[in-house]
């Protein structure tokens, strides 16, 4: 199986500390030696670096570690190939444009409905999508890219304008249930989904492959003031965040297994979908309303920016920030 790393930040942040430890898992401290990739948002643009070499050996990974890129939103992946050959087209994260927004996706697990033994024309369509309305196709032969394209096809056919964040959270939750349904025991579905420069979704349907003792899930930690020292578990390197941060900094780190020896790592619940914005997790569509009302919803030059009521189904919900914060932690 593969491993995931995501970061979502309140301010543009250097991710090199977490990425340094994560790269060790690409062939040095773990077996994920079949390529690595990283997707880094910079405004509406997306920097993608991919390589078929192990992350622990790749000159590209070393360059990224030394390149002081700061971002609000990023995701990375180290691959252990279980579906699809070892080649560049099968390296995560995958990316596509939808509604003038760069979407990126990285996955850990196995999705039997979309594996390479199932012909593409027999793979299920999600939501309202159908064979006559297929806009996105996989380039490689992984179940991960196939399911990413299926999600994007469902999004495109469901909405004719940008969905609000609460509506998007509810829709993605429903789509995840469709993907899992009927294969609950054999499916392992952990993913990171970047939706432009600020928004990151993470979902976990954890599990272990038959005969394996390795548990594939997701964990996250929120780093905020007062900051402390963190020690990477995969290499002898530590940092005192109190010396390199300000009171307004906050970072959410999402990964397959905790990267550091800090307390505060939280495992995702089975079937949990979280949206991250400004380094905070939002568990429910209701909680996402405050982010939308703050003007941090999806944004695109393809659609005229206008005030939109935040609706879930046919109901308008009025919430307060305290209730959201209570649900987040």
Short mmCIF file of C-alpha atoms in Angstrom, two decimals, residues 11-300:
data_model
loop_
_atom_site.label_atom_id
_atom_site.label_comp_id
_atom_site.label_asym_id
_atom_site.label_seq_id
_atom_site.Cartn_x
_atom_site.Cartn_y
_atom_site.Cartn_z
CA UNK A 11 -0.74 31.26 6.49
CA UNK A 12 1.66 30.28 3.68
CA UNK A 13 3.89 27.71 5.35
CA UNK A 14 7.10 25.83 4.57
CA UNK A 15 6.36 22.08 4.55
CA UNK A 16 9.98 20.85 4.38
CA UNK A 17 10.06 19.46 7.96
CA UNK A 18 7.16 17.04 7.48
CA UNK A 19 8.19 16.25 3.91
CA UNK A 20 11.72 15.35 5.04
CA UNK A 21 10.40 12.65 7.36
CA UNK A 22 7.76 11.51 4.89
CA UNK A 23 10.34 10.93 2.13
CA UNK A 24 12.21 8.44 4.34
CA UNK A 25 9.17 6.17 4.08
CA UNK A 26 9.72 6.03 0.33
CA UNK A 27 12.17 3.14 0.35
CA UNK A 28 14.30 3.73 3.46
CA UNK A 29 12.25 3.26 6.64
CA UNK A 30 9.36 1.63 4.77
CA UNK A 31 8.75 -0.25 1.51
CA UNK A 32 7.05 2.46 -0.54
CA UNK A 33 9.72 2.61 -3.23
CA UNK A 34 7.66 2.74 -6.45
CA UNK A 35 7.60 6.48 -6.93
CA UNK A 36 6.58 9.66 -5.19
CA UNK A 37 4.66 12.82 -6.01
CA UNK A 38 3.74 16.15 -4.46
CA UNK A 39 1.15 18.77 -5.45
CA UNK A 40 1.60 22.29 -4.04
CA UNK A 41 -0.97 25.04 -4.51
CA UNK A 42 0.19 28.56 -5.25
CA UNK A 43 -2.84 30.79 -5.78
CA UNK A 44 -4.95 29.16 -8.50
CA UNK A 45 -1.81 27.42 -9.84
CA UNK A 46 -0.59 23.96 -8.93
CA UNK A 47 3.06 22.85 -8.81
CA UNK A 48 3.38 19.09 -9.33
CA UNK A 49 6.61 17.11 -8.93
CA UNK A 50 6.50 13.39 -9.79
CA UNK A 51 9.15 10.68 -10.03
CA UNK A 52 9.21 6.89 -10.37
CA UNK A 53 12.31 6.73 -8.16
CA UNK A 54 11.90 6.13 -4.41
CA UNK A 55 11.34 9.37 -2.50
CA UNK A 56 14.33 8.59 -0.25
CA UNK A 57 16.62 8.53 -3.32
CA UNK A 58 14.96 10.85 -5.81
CA UNK A 59 16.91 13.99 -6.81
CA UNK A 60 13.52 15.64 -7.40
CA UNK A 61 12.44 14.91 -3.81
CA UNK A 62 15.75 16.27 -2.53
CA UNK A 63 15.29 19.43 -4.58
CA UNK A 64 11.77 19.96 -3.20
CA UNK A 65 13.03 19.50 0.37
CA UNK A 66 15.61 22.25 -0.19
CA UNK A 67 13.28 24.57 -2.10
CA UNK A 68 11.61 26.94 0.43
CA UNK A 69 8.12 26.85 -1.08
CA UNK A 70 5.36 28.22 1.14
CA UNK A 71 1.76 27.24 0.62
CA UNK A 72 -1.69 27.13 2.21
CA UNK A 73 -2.41 23.69 0.80
CA UNK A 74 -0.41 20.64 -0.37
CA UNK A 75 -0.58 16.87 -0.68
CA UNK A 76 2.08 14.21 -1.24
CA UNK A 77 2.24 10.45 -1.84
CA UNK A 78 4.79 7.63 -1.71
CA UNK A 79 3.79 4.57 -3.69
CA UNK A 80 3.93 0.83 -3.14
CA UNK A 81 2.39 -0.58 -6.31
CA UNK A 82 -0.45 -3.04 -5.78
CA UNK A 83 -2.54 -2.02 -8.82
CA UNK A 84 -0.92 -0.70 -11.99
CA UNK A 85 2.66 -0.82 -13.26
CA UNK A 86 5.55 1.25 -11.93
CA UNK A 87 5.58 4.16 -14.37
CA UNK A 88 5.06 7.91 -14.33
CA UNK A 89 1.38 7.88 -15.33
CA UNK A 90 0.58 5.86 -12.20
CA UNK A 91 2.34 8.19 -9.75
CA UNK A 92 0.07 10.18 -7.42
CA UNK A 93 -1.12 12.89 -6.90
CA UNK A 94 -3.30 13.05 -9.99
CA UNK A 95 -4.66 16.41 -11.10
CA UNK A 96 -7.43 17.69 -13.37
CA UNK A 97 -9.14 21.02 -14.07
CA UNK A 98 -12.84 21.32 -13.21
CA UNK A 99 -14.77 24.66 -13.28
CA UNK A 100 -11.49 26.53 -13.74
CA UNK A 101 -10.13 25.03 -10.49
CA UNK A 102 -7.13 22.70 -10.18
CA UNK A 103 -8.24 19.53 -8.35
CA UNK A 104 -5.65 17.06 -7.04
CA UNK A 105 -6.05 13.59 -5.55
CA UNK A 106 -3.89 11.04 -3.75
CA UNK A 107 -5.12 7.68 -2.47
CA UNK A 108 -3.98 4.87 -0.20
CA UNK A 109 -5.78 1.54 -0.33
CA UNK A 110 -7.62 -0.65 -2.78
CA UNK A 111 -10.99 -0.10 -4.46
CA UNK A 112 -12.13 -3.38 -6.07
CA UNK A 113 -14.86 -1.68 -8.13
CA UNK A 114 -12.19 0.29 -10.00
CA UNK A 115 -9.18 -2.03 -10.14
CA UNK A 116 -7.46 -2.85 -13.42
CA UNK A 117 -9.14 -6.27 -13.67
CA UNK A 118 -12.48 -4.52 -14.25
CA UNK A 119 -12.83 -3.11 -17.80
CA UNK A 120 -13.24 0.64 -17.76
CA UNK A 121 -16.65 0.47 -19.41
CA UNK A 122 -17.85 -1.82 -16.59
CA UNK A 123 -16.65 0.38 -13.73
CA UNK A 124 -19.57 2.02 -11.89
CA UNK A 125 -20.70 5.59 -12.48
CA UNK A 126 -21.25 7.72 -9.42
CA UNK A 127 -24.08 10.11 -8.64
CA UNK A 128 -25.92 11.26 -11.79
CA UNK A 129 -23.05 10.51 -14.16
CA UNK A 130 -23.64 8.07 -17.03
CA UNK A 131 -21.79 6.61 -20.04
CA UNK A 132 -23.10 9.43 -22.23
CA UNK A 133 -21.59 12.12 -19.98
CA UNK A 134 -18.00 11.02 -19.35
CA UNK A 135 -15.65 13.99 -19.27
CA UNK A 136 -12.68 12.56 -17.37
CA UNK A 137 -10.67 9.45 -18.20
CA UNK A 138 -7.68 7.88 -16.45
CA UNK A 139 -4.31 8.04 -18.20
CA UNK A 140 -2.74 5.20 -16.21
CA UNK A 141 -4.13 1.91 -14.93
CA UNK A 142 -4.56 2.42 -11.17
CA UNK A 143 -7.81 2.10 -9.26
CA UNK A 144 -6.88 5.43 -7.63
CA UNK A 145 -6.92 7.49 -10.82
CA UNK A 146 -10.05 5.67 -12.04
CA UNK A 147 -11.98 6.55 -8.89
CA UNK A 148 -10.70 10.16 -9.02
CA UNK A 149 -12.07 10.51 -12.56
CA UNK A 150 -15.36 8.94 -11.46
CA UNK A 151 -15.67 11.49 -8.63
CA UNK A 152 -14.97 14.40 -11.00
CA UNK A 153 -17.49 13.09 -13.54
CA UNK A 154 -20.09 12.91 -10.78
CA UNK A 155 -19.30 16.47 -9.65
CA UNK A 156 -19.53 17.87 -13.18
CA UNK A 157 -22.87 16.19 -13.85
CA UNK A 158 -24.35 17.15 -10.46
CA UNK A 159 -23.67 20.90 -10.49
CA UNK A 160 -23.99 23.58 -13.15
CA UNK A 161 -22.35 26.20 -10.92
CA UNK A 162 -19.87 26.15 -8.06
CA UNK A 163 -21.27 24.25 -5.07
CA UNK A 164 -20.92 25.83 -1.66
CA UNK A 165 -18.62 24.05 0.78
CA UNK A 166 -21.48 22.57 2.86
CA UNK A 167 -23.10 21.22 -0.31
CA UNK A 168 -19.75 19.87 -1.53
CA UNK A 169 -19.08 18.16 1.82
CA UNK A 170 -22.49 16.49 1.76
CA UNK A 171 -22.10 15.42 -1.87
CA UNK A 172 -18.61 13.94 -1.37
CA UNK A 173 -19.82 12.05 1.70
CA UNK A 174 -22.62 10.52 -0.37
CA UNK A 175 -20.22 9.61 -3.18
CA UNK A 176 -17.82 7.95 -0.73
CA UNK A 177 -20.68 5.83 0.55
CA UNK A 178 -21.47 4.77 -3.04
CA UNK A 179 -17.85 3.72 -3.58
CA UNK A 180 -17.74 1.65 -0.39
CA UNK A 181 -21.23 0.12 -0.60
CA UNK A 182 -21.26 -3.60 -1.29
CA UNK A 183 -17.48 -3.97 -0.81
CA UNK A 184 -17.13 -2.78 2.76
CA UNK A 185 -14.76 -5.57 3.84
CA UNK A 186 -12.45 -5.60 0.80
CA UNK A 187 -12.27 -1.83 0.21
CA UNK A 188 -9.57 0.35 1.75
CA UNK A 189 -10.20 3.96 0.76
CA UNK A 190 -8.11 6.74 2.27
CA UNK A 191 -7.68 9.87 0.19
CA UNK A 192 -6.70 13.53 0.08
CA UNK A 193 -8.57 15.81 -2.33
CA UNK A 194 -7.27 19.31 -3.02
CA UNK A 195 -9.94 21.72 -4.28
CA UNK A 196 -7.95 24.83 -5.14
CA UNK A 197 -5.58 26.94 -3.03
CA UNK A 198 -7.33 26.78 0.35
CA UNK A 199 -9.55 23.70 0.65
CA UNK A 200 -8.46 20.14 1.42
CA UNK A 201 -10.79 17.18 1.98
CA UNK A 202 -9.60 13.96 3.63
CA UNK A 203 -11.53 10.71 3.94
CA UNK A 204 -10.72 7.42 5.63
CA UNK A 205 -12.16 3.95 5.19
CA UNK A 206 -9.27 2.08 6.84
CA UNK A 207 -8.25 -1.55 6.75
CA UNK A 208 -5.47 -4.04 6.09
CA UNK A 209 -4.81 -6.28 3.12
CA UNK A 210 -5.33 -10.05 3.60
CA UNK A 211 -2.27 -11.55 5.30
CA UNK A 212 -0.82 -8.15 6.19
CA UNK A 213 -0.35 -6.70 9.68
CA UNK A 214 -0.11 -3.15 8.30
CA UNK A 215 -3.04 -0.91 9.18
CA UNK A 216 -3.93 1.64 6.51
CA UNK A 217 -5.79 4.63 7.93
CA UNK A 218 -5.34 8.37 8.39
CA UNK A 219 -4.19 10.56 11.29
CA UNK A 220 -4.05 14.31 11.74
CA UNK A 221 -2.57 16.83 14.14
CA UNK A 222 -3.20 20.58 14.53
CA UNK A 223 -0.10 22.63 15.34
CA UNK A 224 -0.90 26.04 16.79
CA UNK A 225 0.29 28.36 19.56
CA UNK A 226 1.76 27.65 22.03
CA UNK A 227 4.18 25.73 19.79
CA UNK A 228 6.65 23.11 20.99
CA UNK A 229 9.48 20.91 19.72
CA UNK A 230 8.73 17.98 17.39
CA UNK A 231 11.00 15.03 16.59
CA UNK A 232 10.56 13.08 13.34
CA UNK A 233 10.20 9.33 13.87
CA UNK A 234 11.78 8.35 10.52
CA UNK A 235 15.02 10.35 10.79
CA UNK A 236 17.07 12.03 13.49
CA UNK A 237 15.76 15.55 13.02
CA UNK A 238 13.78 17.87 15.27
CA UNK A 239 12.59 21.46 15.24
CA UNK A 240 11.43 23.89 17.88
CA UNK A 241 8.38 25.42 16.21
CA UNK A 242 8.22 28.17 18.83
CA UNK A 243 11.37 29.67 17.25
CA UNK A 244 10.11 29.68 13.66
CA UNK A 245 6.41 30.56 14.01
CA UNK A 246 4.15 33.41 15.10
CA UNK A 247 0.97 33.44 17.19
CA UNK A 248 -1.14 33.53 14.03
CA UNK A 249 0.39 30.38 12.48
CA UNK A 250 -1.63 27.16 12.44
CA UNK A 251 -1.06 24.00 10.42
CA UNK A 252 -3.02 20.78 10.03
CA UNK A 253 -0.87 17.78 9.06
CA UNK A 254 -2.66 14.69 7.73
CA UNK A 255 -0.76 11.46 7.19
CA UNK A 256 -1.12 7.68 7.01
CA UNK A 257 0.92 7.20 10.20
CA UNK A 258 2.11 9.89 12.65
CA UNK A 259 5.33 11.52 11.46
CA UNK A 260 6.49 12.78 14.86
CA UNK A 261 6.61 11.79 18.52
CA UNK A 262 4.23 14.62 19.51
CA UNK A 263 1.07 14.03 21.49
CA UNK A 264 -2.11 15.15 19.76
CA UNK A 265 -2.24 12.87 16.74
CA UNK A 266 -5.88 11.85 16.13
CA UNK A 267 -6.96 8.88 14.03
CA UNK A 268 -9.84 9.41 11.62
CA UNK A 269 -13.01 7.53 12.42
CA UNK A 270 -14.10 4.86 9.97
CA UNK A 271 -16.01 6.56 7.13
CA UNK A 272 -15.12 10.08 8.33
CA UNK A 273 -14.83 12.94 5.85
CA UNK A 274 -13.10 16.10 7.08
CA UNK A 275 -12.70 19.41 5.30
CA UNK A 276 -9.64 21.46 6.26
CA UNK A 277 -9.41 25.24 5.96
CA UNK A 278 -6.83 27.53 7.58
CA UNK A 279 -5.43 24.54 9.45
CA UNK A 280 -8.72 23.55 11.11
CA UNK A 281 -10.89 20.44 10.53
CA UNK A 282 -14.60 20.71 9.76
CA UNK A 283 -16.56 17.52 10.36
CA UNK A 284 -20.02 18.30 9.02
CA UNK A 285 -21.72 20.27 6.23
CA UNK A 286 -23.19 22.48 8.94
CA UNK A 287 -19.73 23.40 10.21
CA UNK A 288 -18.52 24.24 6.70
CA UNK A 289 -21.05 27.10 6.51
CA UNK A 290 -18.84 29.42 8.55
CA UNK A 291 -15.98 28.97 6.07
CA UNK A 292 -18.28 29.68 3.13
CA UNK A 293 -19.70 32.77 4.82
CA UNK A 294 -16.17 34.03 5.44
CA UNK A 295 -15.68 34.09 1.67
CA UNK A 296 -13.37 31.06 1.49
CA UNK A 297 -15.56 28.85 -0.67
CA UNK A 298 -14.65 27.61 -4.13
CA UNK A 299 -13.71 30.44 -6.47
CA UNK A 300 -13.19 30.49 -10.23
#
